Structure formats: structure tokens, C-alpha cells
Amino acid sequence: MTSFQEFKNQALSLINGWNEWCWVTHRQRVDEDGYLVLKLYKNKANCILTSTTSSSIRNDDNQIEDNDIDMSIVDSSVNSNNNNNNNSVDQDTDIHIYEYHVIFSRSYQVPVLYLNVYKKDSTVLSWSDIWNTLPLSKYDSSSHNIVPYFSQVEHPILGIPFYQLHPCETPNLMKQILSVSKEEHDDEDNNNNNDTIENLQQYFLSSWLSIVSPLVGINIPLHFLKYMSNK
Amino acid sequence: MEDTDTTNTAATSPSNVTQPSSPTPQTRSNIVQDKLVVYFKNAGGAAALKQKKFKLQSNLSFQNVTEKLRTQLKLKSNESLFLFVNQVFQPSPDETLGELFKCFSHNDQLIINYSDLPAWG
């Protein structure tokens, strides 16, 4: 990725195809900045209950308010161990809010994934609690010697602690993926493929996200991949 | 890749006439027993397979397909493998092969690029 503007263009395009994401900016900042946010609500069984459905560009200081979420959807699905059938919101103490941010790193010139997990009362989960819920933790135990790592850093825009997926290998990774077309060209089976390396750059963000998503508990929807492929 | 019924059942067919009820052989040939052709193409430093095309069941999850390829490539559990459709997109592991085929197949085969993508930061 060559610039923040390119990141922003691809991000807005992503939102069109996958509208659970949202673009957030903050008025206080002097230079133009902005990032992608996705919030997922998960129960103890790690099932995604609902997510924010806003597809608008927000210029507020805050991100999406939790009040926007229809908690009645959440109540009906989270009642496994509860004998009393009241529909009060007390049952949602087991619900965790996964907040994913994708922020452009000007140093690495790549998108970077940030993550925090909150309980309903807005307290942040400890790393060991989060880690066990991420599919990535299973990679660790099967002795993958090469595993993407998280560390807690200061969120570049909000200034609060957030967990960050290390970006240092992302440029290398994406270079390899987006250079696939070179071999595709030479293949006689692929007569219809007119993609050049330059054209594939427009898929940087979505391609990267499709690789990172399964590791951190984001379910990449097929309709989104279809949407990107038809561009 | 849908199973189309090519028989001509008129709305007012008389009850004493028996209409053929099964589709003609031509329409079923591509989807015999719901198997689809997948063409694995190596990318980057990944090893090439001797046999690249496989007939796989459409109800397999993408996770299953990844595991099958790992077996074919004889990879150790600590060696990484990434699979892509349309060259650059990794589908969700829960996605079914049938759905992916519907979206991304060309000329009745689904091309899946695979790569070992060595390093992560």
C-alpha cells in the first residue's frame, strides 16, 4: 500500500461490501486520519450474536454506541444455563464485545489490526482470557514455529491500551500474495486471467483481512469476497 | 452448477400419461454425486503436486480442503499453508466448497492457489 489515501479508498470500498465495518474519524485531529472499526458480540461459546450494522462514515468523537444494538436478539440466544425465563438484560453478563480496529501504519505502510475485548460493563478482558478465545491460540499449541503475535501497545489515535497484531511481516506477506499473478500469466490454463500485479494492489486491504480474520475470530463473509472479486 | 430438470412437464398434463421424472444424463454429468473439480496451483515457494486436479465433494468445508491438501503435500503440523480463491482471498474455514465453487469457478473448475508464506512478525 502506498499511502493513507489508498488505505482509505480501499477501506471505504470494503465497507460497501461488508457493512458491519465502520469508518471512524475524530474531529480533534489536525491531519486527516481515520480507521476501520468492527464490533462483534460473542457469547461464552464464542458464537457471534450480532454486530453493529452501521455502514455510515462517522465523524463523531465516539465510536458506535452500544445502545444501538438490539439487545433482544442477544437475550433470546443466550439462555442455556438459565432456568428462569425472564427477558431481562442481566443474562448478558456472559457476552463479550470484540472490538477490532484496522489502522494504517505510516511507518510500515500497511494496515495493522488492533483488538480489545470488553465485558458488557465496559471492563477490558485480561490477555489470557482473550487469547484462549482466539483461534490463533490453537496455532501456538501445535508448535507452529512461525506465528503472528499480539502485544499491548498504545492505540495510535485513541491513546488507550489496545492489543496489536505485529505488522512487521505484513509487507513481505502481501508482496508474496499479490505477486501470484506473475505465475498465473504464464499458465496456459488461465487464458482468461487479465490481472496484472498493479491491478491486484487494489485488493491489498481485503486480501490481508481475509488472511488475518480467521486467526482473530472474525468470520469473513463470502458475499464480501464475491463483491471484491466483481470489482 | 445446479441440478436442472430438463423434462417438460406441462401444467395440464393428463394423469394417465407418465412423464419422465429424472433429468437427462447430460445435465447431471458435471455434478455426479455432488463432486466438484478443484485445481490446486502452487504459488510462491510452495511445492507443486504431481496430481493437481481433484474431484472433491461439494459439502466439504474449506477447512477440510486445507487438510486434504496438507496431506497431499505431506506437510508437518508446524509448517504453514495458506489457500486462496481468486488468487488473493482466503475464504473462511467454515465455507463450503460448493458455495465457493458457485462464486469463483471458471470453466467448471475451482482454482485454488496455495502458498507457504513463511514469515509472520
mmCIF file of C-alpha atoms in Angstrom:
data_model
loop_
_atom_site.group_PDB
_atom_site.id
_atom_site.type_symbol
_atom_site.label_atom_id
_atom_site.label_comp_id
_atom_site.label_asym_id
_atom_site.label_seq_id
_atom_site.Cartn_x
_atom_site.Cartn_y
_atom_site.Cartn_z
ATOM 1 C CA MET A 1 0.000 0.000 0.000
ATOM 2 C CA THR A 2 1.481 3.281 -0.900
ATOM 3 C CA SER A 3 -0.414 5.855 1.110
ATOM 4 C CA PHE A 4 -3.064 6.607 3.683
ATOM 5 C CA GLN A 5 -5.344 7.783 0.899
ATOM 6 C CA GLU A 6 -5.105 4.430 -0.800
ATOM 7 C CA PHE A 7 -5.871 2.736 2.507
ATOM 8 C CA LYS A 8 -8.887 4.985 2.967
ATOM 9 C CA ASN A 9 -10.172 4.281 -0.537
ATOM 10 C CA GLN A 10 -9.887 0.570 -0.042
ATOM 11 C CA ALA A 11 -11.444 0.867 3.408
ATOM 12 C CA LEU A 12 -14.495 2.700 2.122
ATOM 13 C CA SER A 13 -14.823 0.169 -0.634
ATOM 14 C CA LEU A 14 -14.603 -2.592 1.965
ATOM 15 C CA ILE A 15 -17.457 -1.052 3.931
ATOM 16 C CA ASN A 16 -19.622 -1.138 0.823
ATOM 17 C CA GLY A 17 -19.131 -4.852 0.542
ATOM 18 C CA TRP A 18 -19.101 -5.681 4.239
ATOM 19 C CA ASN A 19 -21.190 -3.180 6.072
ATOM 20 C CA GLU A 20 -20.546 -4.398 9.590
ATOM 21 C CA TRP A 21 -17.386 -2.327 9.447
ATOM 22 C CA CYS A 22 -17.461 1.372 10.038
ATOM 23 C CA TRP A 23 -15.064 4.221 9.243
ATOM 24 C CA VAL A 24 -14.301 6.426 12.226
ATOM 25 C CA THR A 25 -12.623 9.810 12.312
ATOM 26 C CA HIS A 26 -12.003 12.240 15.120
ATOM 27 C CA ARG A 27 -12.521 15.933 14.731
ATOM 28 C CA GLN A 28 -9.725 16.961 17.061
ATOM 29 C CA ARG A 29 -7.006 15.660 14.843
ATOM 30 C CA VAL A 30 -5.364 18.182 12.605
ATOM 31 C CA ASP A 31 -4.195 15.981 9.763
ATOM 32 C CA GLU A 32 -6.565 13.664 8.073
ATOM 33 C CA ASP A 33 -6.842 10.355 9.778
ATOM 34 C CA GLY A 34 -9.366 7.623 10.167
ATOM 35 C CA TYR A 35 -9.658 3.926 10.684
ATOM 36 C CA LEU A 36 -11.940 0.944 10.394
ATOM 37 C CA VAL A 37 -13.880 -0.440 13.309
ATOM 38 C CA LEU A 38 -15.753 -3.696 13.697
ATOM 39 C CA LYS A 39 -17.597 -4.699 16.840
ATOM 40 C CA LEU A 40 -18.735 -8.250 17.389
ATOM 41 C CA TYR A 41 -20.776 -9.518 20.288
ATOM 42 C CA LYS A 42 -19.890 -13.022 21.303
ATOM 43 C CA ASN A 43 -21.226 -15.318 23.970
ATOM 44 C CA LYS A 44 -19.301 -17.807 26.081
ATOM 45 C CA ALA A 45 -19.471 -20.404 23.321
ATOM 46 C CA ASN A 46 -17.707 -17.873 21.136
ATOM 47 C CA CYS A 47 -20.651 -17.569 18.811
ATOM 48 C CA ILE A 48 -21.172 -14.233 17.199
ATOM 49 C CA LEU A 49 -24.553 -12.980 18.312
ATOM 50 C CA THR A 50 -24.819 -9.756 16.454
ATOM 51 C CA SER A 51 -22.671 -6.975 15.205
ATOM 52 C CA THR A 52 -23.041 -3.340 14.509
ATOM 53 C CA THR A 53 -24.707 -2.772 11.189
ATOM 54 C CA SER A 54 -23.794 0.778 10.522
ATOM 55 C CA SER A 55 -22.323 1.446 7.145
ATOM 56 C CA SER A 56 -22.063 5.179 7.518
ATOM 57 C CA ILE A 57 -18.964 7.270 7.828
ATOM 58 C CA ARG A 58 -18.833 8.660 11.317
ATOM 59 C CA ASN A 59 -17.287 11.970 12.174
ATOM 60 C CA ASP A 60 -18.060 11.723 15.873
ATOM 61 C CA ASP A 61 -15.515 11.526 18.594
ATOM 62 C CA ASN A 62 -17.033 8.335 19.824
ATOM 63 C CA GLN A 63 -17.427 5.109 18.036
ATOM 64 C CA ILE A 64 -20.741 3.363 17.693
ATOM 65 C CA GLU A 65 -22.783 3.453 20.866
ATOM 66 C CA ASP A 66 -23.700 0.146 22.381
ATOM 67 C CA ASN A 67 -27.253 1.400 22.748
ATOM 68 C CA ASP A 68 -27.674 0.982 19.037
ATOM 69 C CA ILE A 69 -27.537 -2.759 19.328
ATOM 70 C CA ASP A 70 -30.842 -4.555 19.589
ATOM 71 C CA MET A 71 -30.313 -6.480 22.812
ATOM 72 C CA SER A 72 -33.465 -8.504 22.319
ATOM 73 C CA ILE A 73 -31.637 -10.573 19.732
ATOM 74 C CA VAL A 74 -28.952 -11.229 22.266
ATOM 75 C CA ASP A 75 -31.383 -12.235 25.019
ATOM 76 C CA SER A 76 -33.146 -14.910 23.050
ATOM 77 C CA SER A 77 -29.972 -16.744 22.175
ATOM 78 C CA VAL A 78 -28.186 -16.579 25.499
ATOM 79 C CA ASN A 79 -30.256 -18.645 27.882
ATOM 80 C CA SER A 80 -28.570 -22.016 28.003
ATOM 81 C CA ASN A 81 -27.997 -22.363 31.705
ATOM 82 C CA ASN A 82 -30.641 -20.022 32.943
ATOM 83 C CA ASN A 83 -33.705 -21.621 34.472
ATOM 84 C CA ASN A 84 -35.773 -18.514 34.858
ATOM 85 C CA ASN A 85 -37.161 -17.300 31.611
ATOM 86 C CA ASN A 86 -37.137 -13.609 32.272
ATOM 87 C CA ASN A 87 -36.013 -11.490 29.371
ATOM 88 C CA SER A 88 -34.022 -9.079 31.426
ATOM 89 C CA VAL A 89 -30.662 -7.887 30.240
ATOM 90 C CA ASP A 90 -28.976 -9.500 33.266
ATOM 91 C CA GLN A 91 -28.282 -12.557 31.186
ATOM 92 C CA ASP A 92 -25.831 -10.661 29.080
ATOM 93 C CA THR A 93 -23.017 -10.708 31.619
ATOM 94 C CA ASP A 94 -21.527 -13.541 29.610
ATOM 95 C CA ILE A 95 -21.441 -11.524 26.463
ATOM 96 C CA HIS A 96 -18.166 -10.079 25.363
ATOM 97 C CA ILE A 97 -17.675 -7.299 22.904
ATOM 98 C CA TYR A 98 -14.831 -7.790 20.483
ATOM 99 C CA GLU A 99 -13.646 -4.568 19.042
ATOM 100 C CA TYR A 100 -11.365 -4.723 16.028
ATOM 101 C CA HIS A 101 -9.655 -1.701 14.567
ATOM 102 C CA VAL A 102 -7.746 -1.560 11.321
ATOM 103 C CA ILE A 103 -5.378 1.363 11.303
ATOM 104 C CA PHE A 104 -2.924 2.366 8.620
ATOM 105 C CA SER A 105 0.655 2.394 9.834
ATOM 106 C CA ARG A 106 2.604 5.115 8.131
ATOM 107 C CA SER A 107 5.892 3.559 9.230
ATOM 108 C CA TYR A 108 5.198 0.155 7.729
ATOM 109 C CA GLN A 109 2.818 1.429 5.038
ATOM 110 C CA VAL A 110 0.412 -1.383 5.781
ATOM 111 C CA PRO A 111 -2.872 -1.873 7.632
ATOM 112 C CA VAL A 112 -2.487 -3.077 11.209
ATOM 113 C CA LEU A 113 -5.035 -4.949 13.284
ATOM 114 C CA TYR A 114 -5.849 -3.821 16.809
ATOM 115 C CA LEU A 115 -8.092 -5.665 19.204
ATOM 116 C CA ASN A 116 -9.701 -5.234 22.588
ATOM 117 C CA VAL A 117 -12.358 -7.300 24.264
ATOM 118 C CA TYR A 118 -14.806 -5.813 26.730
ATOM 119 C CA LYS A 119 -17.402 -7.154 29.087
ATOM 120 C CA LYS A 120 -20.828 -5.617 28.992
ATOM 121 C CA ASP A 121 -19.880 -3.320 31.833
ATOM 122 C CA SER A 122 -17.039 -1.938 29.681
ATOM 123 C CA THR A 123 -14.197 -3.501 31.648
ATOM 124 C CA VAL A 124 -11.435 -4.886 29.483
ATOM 125 C CA LEU A 125 -10.658 -8.580 29.490
ATOM 126 C CA SER A 126 -7.226 -9.769 30.512
ATOM 127 C CA TRP A 127 -4.962 -11.055 27.772
ATOM 128 C CA SER A 128 -5.133 -14.657 28.943
ATOM 129 C CA ASP A 129 -8.927 -14.531 28.744
ATOM 130 C CA ILE A 130 -8.826 -13.076 25.262
ATOM 131 C CA TRP A 131 -6.096 -15.343 23.986
ATOM 132 C CA ASN A 132 -7.983 -18.518 24.770
ATOM 133 C CA THR A 133 -10.897 -17.398 22.652
ATOM 134 C CA LEU A 134 -8.810 -16.579 19.609
ATOM 135 C CA PRO A 135 -8.297 -19.330 17.029
ATOM 136 C CA LEU A 136 -4.697 -18.104 16.925
ATOM 137 C CA SER A 137 -4.025 -19.655 20.318
ATOM 138 C CA LYS A 138 -4.523 -23.086 18.814
ATOM 139 C CA TYR A 139 -1.799 -22.433 16.286
ATOM 140 C CA ASP A 140 0.559 -21.853 19.162
ATOM 141 C CA SER A 141 -0.050 -25.185 20.775
ATOM 142 C CA SER A 142 0.545 -27.196 17.609
ATOM 143 C CA SER A 143 4.084 -25.840 17.691
ATOM 144 C CA HIS A 144 3.918 -23.598 14.683
ATOM 145 C CA ASN A 145 7.280 -22.006 14.730
ATOM 146 C CA ILE A 146 6.029 -19.035 12.812
ATOM 147 C CA VAL A 147 3.033 -17.441 14.444
ATOM 148 C CA PRO A 148 1.673 -13.928 14.262
ATOM 149 C CA TYR A 149 1.973 -12.209 17.614
ATOM 150 C CA PHE A 150 -0.011 -9.748 19.627
ATOM 151 C CA SER A 151 1.337 -7.264 22.088
ATOM 152 C CA GLN A 152 -0.287 -4.495 24.050
ATOM 153 C CA VAL A 153 0.507 -1.061 22.703
ATOM 154 C CA GLU A 154 -0.894 2.411 22.814
ATOM 155 C CA HIS A 155 -3.655 2.884 20.274
ATOM 156 C CA PRO A 156 -2.169 5.422 17.831
ATOM 157 C CA ILE A 157 -5.305 7.549 17.751
ATOM 158 C CA LEU A 158 -7.211 6.900 20.953
ATOM 159 C CA GLY A 159 -4.129 6.646 23.138
ATOM 160 C CA ILE A 160 -5.541 3.814 25.223
ATOM 161 C CA PRO A 161 -4.078 0.329 25.562
ATOM 162 C CA PHE A 162 -5.020 -1.987 22.719
ATOM 163 C CA TYR A 163 -3.683 -5.287 21.544
ATOM 164 C CA GLN A 164 -1.889 -5.092 18.225
ATOM 165 C CA LEU A 165 -1.105 -7.793 15.708
ATOM 166 C CA HIS A 166 2.521 -7.241 14.730
ATOM 167 C CA PRO A 167 2.777 -5.589 11.335
ATOM 168 C CA CYS A 168 6.430 -6.105 10.551
ATOM 169 C CA GLU A 169 5.937 -9.114 8.293
ATOM 170 C CA THR A 170 2.796 -7.842 6.621
ATOM 171 C CA PRO A 171 4.625 -6.104 3.752
ATOM 172 C CA ASN A 172 6.543 -9.281 2.970
ATOM 173 C CA LEU A 173 3.450 -11.424 3.245
ATOM 174 C CA MET A 174 1.372 -9.244 0.984
ATOM 175 C CA LYS A 175 4.137 -8.912 -1.555
ATOM 176 C CA GLN A 176 4.117 -12.682 -1.937
ATOM 177 C CA ILE A 177 0.369 -12.961 -2.242
ATOM 178 C CA LEU A 178 -0.076 -10.112 -4.659
ATOM 179 C CA SER A 179 2.710 -11.368 -6.892
ATOM 180 C CA VAL A 180 0.834 -14.557 -7.659
ATOM 181 C CA SER A 181 -0.308 -13.102 -10.938
ATOM 182 C CA LYS A 182 3.163 -13.408 -12.434
ATOM 183 C CA GLU A 183 2.856 -17.183 -12.449
ATOM 184 C CA GLU A 184 -0.762 -17.029 -13.475
ATOM 185 C CA HIS A 185 0.245 -15.195 -16.634
ATOM 186 C CA ASP A 186 2.491 -17.985 -17.753
ATOM 187 C CA ASP A 187 -0.058 -20.679 -17.275
ATOM 188 C CA GLU A 188 -1.848 -21.853 -20.389
ATOM 189 C CA ASP A 189 -4.867 -22.856 -18.343
ATOM 190 C CA ASN A 190 -5.523 -19.308 -17.393
ATOM 191 C CA ASN A 191 -6.301 -17.686 -20.686
ATOM 192 C CA ASN A 192 -8.993 -15.516 -19.224
ATOM 193 C CA ASN A 193 -6.901 -14.000 -16.500
ATOM 194 C CA ASN A 194 -6.017 -10.450 -17.356
ATOM 195 C CA ASP A 195 -4.952 -9.319 -13.887
ATOM 196 C CA THR A 196 -1.636 -7.595 -13.650
ATOM 197 C CA ILE A 197 0.380 -7.036 -10.499
ATOM 198 C CA GLU A 198 -0.726 -3.424 -10.469
ATOM 199 C CA ASN A 199 -4.394 -4.353 -10.546
ATOM 200 C CA LEU A 200 -4.036 -6.698 -7.607
ATOM 201 C CA GLN A 201 -2.850 -3.847 -5.375
ATOM 202 C CA GLN A 202 -6.427 -2.690 -5.085
ATOM 203 C CA TYR A 203 -7.144 -5.881 -3.161
ATOM 204 C CA PHE A 204 -4.396 -5.300 -0.601
ATOM 205 C CA LEU A 205 -6.697 -4.500 2.306
ATOM 206 C CA SER A 206 -9.301 -7.166 1.593
ATOM 207 C CA SER A 207 -6.703 -9.825 0.877
ATOM 208 C CA TRP A 208 -4.825 -9.030 4.065
ATOM 209 C CA LEU A 209 -8.033 -9.027 6.066
ATOM 210 C CA SER A 210 -9.059 -12.390 4.630
ATOM 211 C CA ILE A 211 -5.830 -13.880 5.953
ATOM 212 C CA VAL A 212 -5.922 -12.263 9.357
ATOM 213 C CA SER A 213 -9.652 -12.673 10.059
ATOM 214 C CA PRO A 214 -9.742 -16.402 10.776
ATOM 215 C CA LEU A 215 -6.885 -16.037 13.247
ATOM 216 C CA VAL A 216 -8.670 -13.499 15.410
ATOM 217 C CA GLY A 217 -12.236 -14.685 15.329
ATOM 218 C CA ILE A 218 -13.651 -12.588 12.503
ATOM 219 C CA ASN A 219 -15.814 -14.504 10.088
ATOM 220 C CA ILE A 220 -15.131 -13.214 6.621
ATOM 221 C CA PRO A 221 -18.409 -13.365 4.695
ATOM 222 C CA LEU A 222 -18.460 -14.984 1.291
ATOM 223 C CA HIS A 223 -20.612 -12.198 -0.129
ATOM 224 C CA PHE A 224 -17.794 -9.790 0.635
ATOM 225 C CA LEU A 225 -15.232 -11.841 -1.290
ATOM 226 C CA LYS A 226 -17.683 -12.070 -4.144
ATOM 227 C CA TYR A 227 -18.214 -8.319 -4.045
ATOM 228 C CA MET A 228 -14.473 -7.627 -4.145
ATOM 229 C CA SER A 229 -13.936 -10.130 -6.948
ATOM 230 C CA ASN A 230 -16.507 -8.434 -9.108
ATOM 231 C CA LYS A 231 -14.865 -5.048 -8.905
ATOM 232 C CA MET B 1 -23.810 -25.900 -11.015
ATOM 233 C CA GLU B 2 -27.448 -26.562 -10.240
ATOM 234 C CA ASP B 3 -29.243 -29.726 -10.993
ATOM 235 C CA THR B 4 -31.661 -28.559 -13.684
ATOM 236 C CA ASP B 5 -34.672 -30.564 -14.574
ATOM 237 C CA THR B 6 -34.907 -30.674 -18.336
ATOM 238 C CA THR B 7 -38.168 -32.547 -18.547
ATOM 239 C CA ASN B 8 -41.158 -30.796 -19.991
ATOM 240 C CA THR B 9 -43.975 -31.037 -17.514
ATOM 241 C CA ALA B 10 -46.948 -29.163 -18.884
ATOM 242 C CA ALA B 11 -49.274 -27.644 -16.343
ATOM 243 C CA THR B 12 -52.273 -29.540 -17.584
ATOM 244 C CA SER B 13 -50.773 -32.938 -18.300
ATOM 245 C CA PRO B 14 -53.346 -35.689 -18.166
ATOM 246 C CA SER B 15 -52.949 -38.077 -15.281
ATOM 247 C CA ASN B 16 -52.746 -41.192 -17.435
ATOM 248 C CA VAL B 17 -49.605 -40.014 -19.217
ATOM 249 C CA THR B 18 -46.375 -40.779 -17.401
ATOM 250 C CA GLN B 19 -43.792 -38.074 -17.707
ATOM 251 C CA PRO B 20 -40.111 -38.883 -17.309
ATOM 252 C CA SER B 21 -39.138 -37.751 -13.837
ATOM 253 C CA SER B 22 -35.357 -37.797 -13.855
ATOM 254 C CA PRO B 23 -33.166 -35.279 -15.650
ATOM 255 C CA THR B 24 -31.366 -36.296 -18.791
ATOM 256 C CA PRO B 25 -27.820 -37.642 -18.394
ATOM 257 C CA GLN B 26 -26.207 -34.543 -19.938
ATOM 258 C CA THR B 27 -27.221 -32.211 -17.144
ATOM 259 C CA ARG B 28 -26.026 -34.499 -14.398
ATOM 260 C CA SER B 29 -22.587 -35.243 -15.808
ATOM 261 C CA ASN B 30 -20.936 -32.249 -14.215
ATOM 262 C CA ILE B 31 -22.278 -32.912 -10.753
ATOM 263 C CA VAL B 32 -22.253 -36.673 -10.386
ATOM 264 C CA GLN B 33 -22.600 -37.369 -6.678
ATOM 265 C CA ASP B 34 -22.045 -33.670 -5.929
ATOM 266 C CA LYS B 35 -18.339 -33.775 -6.688
ATOM 267 C CA LEU B 36 -16.523 -30.763 -7.979
ATOM 268 C CA VAL B 37 -13.234 -30.333 -9.753
ATOM 269 C CA VAL B 38 -10.636 -28.426 -7.772
ATOM 270 C CA TYR B 39 -7.346 -27.414 -9.360
ATOM 271 C CA PHE B 40 -4.561 -26.755 -6.868
ATOM 272 C CA LYS B 41 -1.929 -24.379 -8.151
ATOM 273 C CA ASN B 42 1.215 -23.714 -6.208
ATOM 274 C CA ALA B 43 2.373 -20.164 -5.646
ATOM 275 C CA GLY B 44 5.451 -18.664 -4.120
ATOM 276 C CA GLY B 45 7.823 -21.259 -2.787
ATOM 277 C CA ALA B 46 5.232 -23.961 -2.294
ATOM 278 C CA ALA B 47 5.865 -27.383 -3.813
ATOM 279 C CA ALA B 48 3.914 -28.436 -6.877
ATOM 280 C CA LEU B 49 1.727 -31.512 -6.746
ATOM 281 C CA LYS B 50 2.085 -34.345 -9.227
ATOM 282 C CA GLN B 51 -1.649 -34.583 -9.436
ATOM 283 C CA LYS B 52 -3.141 -31.118 -9.372
ATOM 284 C CA LYS B 53 -6.789 -31.726 -10.095
ATOM 285 C CA PHE B 54 -9.081 -33.457 -7.650
ATOM 286 C CA LYS B 55 -12.744 -34.295 -7.510
ATOM 287 C CA LEU B 56 -13.996 -33.288 -4.103
ATOM 288 C CA GLN B 57 -17.421 -33.393 -2.518
ATOM 289 C CA SER B 58 -19.271 -30.120 -2.582
ATOM 290 C CA ASN B 59 -20.283 -30.317 1.062
ATOM 291 C CA LEU B 60 -16.716 -30.249 2.332
ATOM 292 C CA SER B 61 -15.742 -27.246 4.399
ATOM 293 C CA PHE B 62 -12.812 -25.158 3.280
ATOM 294 C CA GLN B 63 -11.058 -26.358 6.415
ATOM 295 C CA ASN B 64 -11.439 -29.946 5.119
ATOM 296 C CA VAL B 65 -9.980 -28.921 1.771
ATOM 297 C CA THR B 66 -6.993 -27.337 3.509
ATOM 298 C CA GLU B 67 -6.410 -30.505 5.491
ATOM 299 C CA LYS B 68 -6.632 -32.664 2.386
ATOM 300 C CA LEU B 69 -4.051 -30.514 0.668
ATOM 301 C CA ARG B 70 -1.793 -30.697 3.710
ATOM 302 C CA THR B 71 -1.950 -34.496 3.474
ATOM 303 C CA GLN B 72 -1.204 -34.409 -0.240
ATOM 304 C CA LEU B 73 1.775 -32.156 0.333
ATOM 305 C CA LYS B 74 2.895 -34.251 3.309
ATOM 306 C CA LEU B 75 3.318 -31.176 5.470
ATOM 307 C CA LYS B 76 4.329 -31.324 9.104
ATOM 308 C CA SER B 77 1.958 -29.773 11.616
ATOM 309 C CA ASN B 78 4.255 -26.825 12.176
ATOM 310 C CA GLU B 79 4.501 -25.941 8.507
ATOM 311 C CA SER B 80 2.043 -23.299 7.431
ATOM 312 C CA LEU B 81 -0.193 -23.492 4.394
ATOM 313 C CA PHE B 82 -2.477 -20.825 3.023
ATOM 314 C CA LEU B 83 -5.119 -21.347 0.378
ATOM 315 C CA PHE B 84 -6.671 -18.671 -1.812
ATOM 316 C CA VAL B 85 -9.531 -18.310 -4.209
ATOM 317 C CA ASN B 86 -9.328 -15.774 -6.967
ATOM 318 C CA GLN B 87 -5.597 -15.615 -6.227
ATOM 319 C CA VAL B 88 -5.730 -13.258 -3.273
ATOM 320 C CA PHE B 89 -8.636 -14.102 -0.987
ATOM 321 C CA GLN B 90 -8.554 -16.643 1.773
ATOM 322 C CA PRO B 91 -12.108 -17.846 2.449
ATOM 323 C CA SER B 92 -13.416 -18.570 5.915
ATOM 324 C CA PRO B 93 -12.601 -22.139 7.003
ATOM 325 C CA ASP B 94 -16.321 -22.806 7.518
ATOM 326 C CA GLU B 95 -17.268 -22.020 3.950
ATOM 327 C CA THR B 96 -18.482 -24.992 1.911
ATOM 328 C CA LEU B 97 -16.702 -25.981 -1.264
ATOM 329 C CA GLY B 98 -19.993 -25.908 -3.147
ATOM 330 C CA GLU B 99 -20.588 -22.251 -2.317
ATOM 331 C CA LEU B 100 -17.034 -21.314 -3.244
ATOM 332 C CA PHE B 101 -17.415 -23.182 -6.498
ATOM 333 C CA LYS B 102 -20.563 -21.232 -7.320
ATOM 334 C CA CYS B 103 -18.789 -17.945 -6.753
ATOM 335 C CA PHE B 104 -15.312 -18.482 -8.095
ATOM 336 C CA SER B 105 -15.205 -21.346 -10.550
ATOM 337 C CA HIS B 106 -14.106 -20.879 -14.152
ATOM 338 C CA ASN B 107 -14.638 -23.469 -16.873
ATOM 339 C CA ASP B 108 -16.163 -25.919 -14.389
ATOM 340 C CA GLN B 109 -13.195 -25.974 -12.074
ATOM 341 C CA LEU B 110 -12.270 -24.107 -8.949
ATOM 342 C CA ILE B 111 -8.704 -22.889 -8.956
ATOM 343 C CA ILE B 112 -7.173 -22.763 -5.508
ATOM 344 C CA ASN B 113 -3.752 -21.191 -5.160
ATOM 345 C CA TYR B 114 -1.697 -22.341 -2.230
ATOM 346 C CA SER B 115 1.394 -20.933 -0.655
ATOM 347 C CA ASP B 116 3.547 -21.490 2.377
ATOM 348 C CA LEU B 117 4.008 -17.776 3.202
ATOM 349 C CA PRO B 118 6.812 -18.346 5.653
ATOM 350 C CA ALA B 119 7.021 -15.463 7.982
ATOM 351 C CA TRP B 120 4.897 -13.523 10.402
ATOM 352 C CA GLY B 121 6.084 -10.668 12.557
#
